[in-house]
C-alpha positions as semicolon CSV with decimal commas, in nm:
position;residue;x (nm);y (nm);z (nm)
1;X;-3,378;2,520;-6,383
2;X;-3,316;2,807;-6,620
3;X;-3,614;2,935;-6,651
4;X;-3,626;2,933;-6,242
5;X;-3,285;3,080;-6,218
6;X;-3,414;3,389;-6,510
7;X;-3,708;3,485;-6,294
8;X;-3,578;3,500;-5,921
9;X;-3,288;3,702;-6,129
10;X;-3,553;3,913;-6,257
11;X;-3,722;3,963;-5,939
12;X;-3,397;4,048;-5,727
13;X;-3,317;4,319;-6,003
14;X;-3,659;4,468;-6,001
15;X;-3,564;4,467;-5,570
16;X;-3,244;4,683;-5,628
17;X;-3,350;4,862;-5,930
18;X;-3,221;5,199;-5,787
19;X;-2,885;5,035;-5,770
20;X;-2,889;4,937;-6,146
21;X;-2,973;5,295;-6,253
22;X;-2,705;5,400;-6,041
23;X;-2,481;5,188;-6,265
24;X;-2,625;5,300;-6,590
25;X;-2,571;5,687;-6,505
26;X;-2,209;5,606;-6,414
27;X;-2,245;5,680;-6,077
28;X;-2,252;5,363;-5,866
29;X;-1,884;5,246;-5,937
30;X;-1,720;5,532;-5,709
31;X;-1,955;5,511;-5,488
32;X;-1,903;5,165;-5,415
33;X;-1,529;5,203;-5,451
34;X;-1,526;5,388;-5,106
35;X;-1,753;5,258;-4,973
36;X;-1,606;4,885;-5,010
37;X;-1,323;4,883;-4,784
38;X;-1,538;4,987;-4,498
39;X;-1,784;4,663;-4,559
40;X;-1,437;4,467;-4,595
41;X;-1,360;4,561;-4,235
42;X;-1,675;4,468;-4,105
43;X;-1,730;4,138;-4,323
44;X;-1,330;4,031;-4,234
45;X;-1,410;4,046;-3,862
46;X;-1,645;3,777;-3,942
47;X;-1,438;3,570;-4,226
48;X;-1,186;3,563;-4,028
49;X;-1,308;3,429;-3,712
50;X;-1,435;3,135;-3,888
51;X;-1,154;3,084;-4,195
52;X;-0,806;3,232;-3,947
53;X;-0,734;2,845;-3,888
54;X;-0,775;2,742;-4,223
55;X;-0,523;3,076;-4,296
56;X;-0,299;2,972;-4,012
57;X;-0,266;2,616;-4,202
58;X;-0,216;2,738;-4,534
59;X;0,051;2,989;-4,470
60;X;0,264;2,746;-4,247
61;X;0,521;2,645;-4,445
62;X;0,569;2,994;-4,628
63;X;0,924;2,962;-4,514
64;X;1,002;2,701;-4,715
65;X;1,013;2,912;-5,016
66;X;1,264;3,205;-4,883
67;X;1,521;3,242;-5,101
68;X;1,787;3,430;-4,979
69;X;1,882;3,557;-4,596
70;X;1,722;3,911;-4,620
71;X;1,394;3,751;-4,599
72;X;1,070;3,582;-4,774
73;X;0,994;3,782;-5,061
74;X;0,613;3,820;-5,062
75;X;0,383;3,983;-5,302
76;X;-0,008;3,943;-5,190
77;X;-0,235;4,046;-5,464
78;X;-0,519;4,237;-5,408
79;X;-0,443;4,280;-5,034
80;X;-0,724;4,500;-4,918
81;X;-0,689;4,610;-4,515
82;X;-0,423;4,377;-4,470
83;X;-0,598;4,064;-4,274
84;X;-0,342;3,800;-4,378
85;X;-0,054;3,996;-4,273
86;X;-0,056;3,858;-3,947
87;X;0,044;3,485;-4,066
88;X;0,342;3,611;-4,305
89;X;0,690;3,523;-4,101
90;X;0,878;3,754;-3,906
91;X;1,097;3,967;-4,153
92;X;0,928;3,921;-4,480
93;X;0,961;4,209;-4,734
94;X;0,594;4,241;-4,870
95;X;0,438;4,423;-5,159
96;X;0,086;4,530;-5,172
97;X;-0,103;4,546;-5,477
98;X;-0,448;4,666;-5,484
99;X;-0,649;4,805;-5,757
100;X;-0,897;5,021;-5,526
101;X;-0,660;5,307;-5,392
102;X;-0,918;5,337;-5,105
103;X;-0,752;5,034;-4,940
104;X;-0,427;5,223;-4,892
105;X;-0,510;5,424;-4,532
106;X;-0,666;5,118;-4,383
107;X;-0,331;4,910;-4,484
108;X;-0,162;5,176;-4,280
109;X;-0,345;5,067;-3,948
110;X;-0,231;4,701;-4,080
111;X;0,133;4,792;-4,111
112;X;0,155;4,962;-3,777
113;X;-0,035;4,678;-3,610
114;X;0,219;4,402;-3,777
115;X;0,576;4,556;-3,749
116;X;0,719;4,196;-3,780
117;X;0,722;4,238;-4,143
118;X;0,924;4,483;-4,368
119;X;0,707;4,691;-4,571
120;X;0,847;4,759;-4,946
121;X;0,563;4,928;-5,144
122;X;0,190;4,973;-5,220
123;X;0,088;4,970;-5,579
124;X;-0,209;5,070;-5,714
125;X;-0,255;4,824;-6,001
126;X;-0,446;4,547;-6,158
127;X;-0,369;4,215;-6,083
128;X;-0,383;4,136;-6,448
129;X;-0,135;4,365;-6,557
130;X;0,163;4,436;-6,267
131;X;0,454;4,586;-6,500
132;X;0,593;4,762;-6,186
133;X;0,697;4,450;-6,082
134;X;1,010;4,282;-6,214
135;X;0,993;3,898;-6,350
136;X;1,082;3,630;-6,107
137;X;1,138;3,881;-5,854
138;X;0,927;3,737;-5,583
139;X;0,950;3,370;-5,337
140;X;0,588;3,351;-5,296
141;X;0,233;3,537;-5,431
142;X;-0,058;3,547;-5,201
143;X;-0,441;3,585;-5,332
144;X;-0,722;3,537;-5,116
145;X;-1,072;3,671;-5,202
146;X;-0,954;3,837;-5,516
147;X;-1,026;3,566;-5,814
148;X;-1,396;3,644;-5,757
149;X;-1,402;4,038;-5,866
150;X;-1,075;4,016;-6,160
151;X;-1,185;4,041;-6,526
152;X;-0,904;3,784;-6,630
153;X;-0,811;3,542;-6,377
154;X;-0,607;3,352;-6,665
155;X;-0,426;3,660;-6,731
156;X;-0,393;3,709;-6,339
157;X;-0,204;3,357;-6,306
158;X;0,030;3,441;-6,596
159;X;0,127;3,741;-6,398
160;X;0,161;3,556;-6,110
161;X;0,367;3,327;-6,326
162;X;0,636;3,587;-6,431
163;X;0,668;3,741;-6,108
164;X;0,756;3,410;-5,928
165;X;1,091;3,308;-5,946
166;X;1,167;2,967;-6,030
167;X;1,048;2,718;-5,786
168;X;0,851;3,024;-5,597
169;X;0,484;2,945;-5,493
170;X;0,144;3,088;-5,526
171;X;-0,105;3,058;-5,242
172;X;-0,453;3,111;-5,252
173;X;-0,743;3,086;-5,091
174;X;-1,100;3,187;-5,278
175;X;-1,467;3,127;-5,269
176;X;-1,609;2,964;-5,583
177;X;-1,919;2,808;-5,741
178;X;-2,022;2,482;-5,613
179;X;-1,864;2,208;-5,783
180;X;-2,208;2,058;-5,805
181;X;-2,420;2,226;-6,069
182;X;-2,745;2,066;-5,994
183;X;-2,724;2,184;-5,603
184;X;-2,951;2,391;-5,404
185;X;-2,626;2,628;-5,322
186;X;-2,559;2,640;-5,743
187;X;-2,887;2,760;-5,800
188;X;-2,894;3,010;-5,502
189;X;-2,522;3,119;-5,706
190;X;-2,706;3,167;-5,981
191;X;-3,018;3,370;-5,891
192;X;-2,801;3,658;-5,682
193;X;-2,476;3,676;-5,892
194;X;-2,589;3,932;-6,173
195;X;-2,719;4,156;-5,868
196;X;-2,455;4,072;-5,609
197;X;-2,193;4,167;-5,865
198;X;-2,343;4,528;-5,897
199;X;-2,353;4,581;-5,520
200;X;-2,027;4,402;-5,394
201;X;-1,780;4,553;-5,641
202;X;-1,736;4,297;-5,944
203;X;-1,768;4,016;-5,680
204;X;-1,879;3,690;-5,886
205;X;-2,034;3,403;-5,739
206;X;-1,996;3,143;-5,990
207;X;-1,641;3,118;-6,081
208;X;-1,524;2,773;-6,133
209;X;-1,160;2,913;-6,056
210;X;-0,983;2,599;-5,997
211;X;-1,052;2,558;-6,358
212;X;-0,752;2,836;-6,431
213;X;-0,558;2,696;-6,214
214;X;-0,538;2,340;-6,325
215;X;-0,461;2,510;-6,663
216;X;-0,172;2,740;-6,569
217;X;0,165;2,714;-6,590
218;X;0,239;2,528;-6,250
219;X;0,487;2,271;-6,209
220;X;0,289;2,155;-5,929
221;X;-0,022;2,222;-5,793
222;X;-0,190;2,158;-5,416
223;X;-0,571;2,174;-5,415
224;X;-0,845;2,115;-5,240
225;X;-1,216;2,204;-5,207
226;X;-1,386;2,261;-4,848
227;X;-1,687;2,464;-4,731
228;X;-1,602;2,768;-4,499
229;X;-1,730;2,735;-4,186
230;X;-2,067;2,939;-4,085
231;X;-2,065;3,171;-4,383
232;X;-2,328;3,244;-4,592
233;X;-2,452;2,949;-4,776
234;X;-2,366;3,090;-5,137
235;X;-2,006;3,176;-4,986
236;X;-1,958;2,818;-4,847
237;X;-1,748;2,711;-5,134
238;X;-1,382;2,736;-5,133
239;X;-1,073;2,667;-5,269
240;X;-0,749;2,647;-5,061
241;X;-0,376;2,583;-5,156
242;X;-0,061;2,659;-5,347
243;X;0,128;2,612;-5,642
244;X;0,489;2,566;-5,716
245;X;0,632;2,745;-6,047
């Protein structure tokens, strides 16, 4: 199968060859930082129609973790336009991190459109490496979509981690490669990831990132694996749940 996997590679590189000298001059990467938020938009219209009930399960017991009367602190990580803010409950205080600063005027249109929520702050930072936010400061962390395109995603839970306070939780929701490696979907993983990464901003296909997550520092953890509903057959495979700290 490696030898298979190599030359459909090959041949999808030769395909989008432009794109890869692009890269090599330098000048892909801001291109495709603007130009990312806009395909978000038009590929969460989409996600979202088929994955808002698996969202609208996930997030329903968010309250459960508020920790004081002035509301659920929430910190989602790599937030993008803002599509989950809709299932957050009424009076959160939520922080945005993002690392693409192009995000920030679509989150505006999010904000306005969800004014059930108190908005604290957008940062423009790495998920690996959120300094600008104190230890143990938050009740619950969201990520969905983000451990795909992170350079660290070990490094990403240990932030998560200190940020939590004690007995906070850390919800998540990503596609990942399919847990079986001899599938037709694995290979189909394989073949587009090196070129899919180029074009859809660090995106990986083939992350095993319940991996990191079984390893982290979690006092408990609530997993499962599904396939997302009439998406595109390499993006079938998710992970959805939370962990306690």
């Amino acid at each position: 199968m490696c030898a298979s996997v190599f030359i459909f590679q090959l041949a999808l590189a030769i395909i989008a060859f432009p794109f890869y000298i692009l890269h090599f001059l330098g000048l892909w990467n801001p291109i495709c930082k603007r130009l990312f938020p806009q395909f978000m938009i038009k590929f969460a219209v989409s996600y979202n129609r088929n994955m808002d009930p698996t969202k609208k399960d996930l997030f329903s017991n968010l309250c459960d973790f508020q920790s004081s009367t002035n509301g659920l602190k929430l910190l989602e990580i790599g937030c993008g336009t803002g599509v989950n803010f809709k299932f957050y409950p009424r009076g959160s205080r939520v922080t945005c991190v993002d690392l693409n600063p192009n995000f920030e005027k679509h989150l505006l249109k999010s904000q306005e459109e969800n004014d059930h929520l108190v908005f604290e702050r957008f940062l423009v930072a790495s998920a690996d490496n959120m300094n600008q936010v104190p230890d143990g400061s938050m009740d619950v962390v969201v990520c969905t979509l983000l451990a795909c395109s992170v350079s660290d995603t070990p490094k990403v839970l240990e932030e998560v981690c200190r940020v939590l306070r004690p007995g906070g939780a850390f919800y998540f929701l990503e596609h990942v490669a399919s847990p079986d490696d001899s599938s037709y979907t694995s290979f189909v993983q394989k073949v587009l990831n090196p070129t899919w990464k180029l074009l859809i901003d660090g995106c990986h296909l083939t992350r095993t990132t319940w991996k990191d997550l079984e390893k982290a520092k979690f006092s408990k953890l609530n997993l499962r694996h599904m396939q997302g509903p009439n998406l595109f057959m390499p993006l079938k495979p998710h992970i959805v749940g939370y962990a306690t700290k």
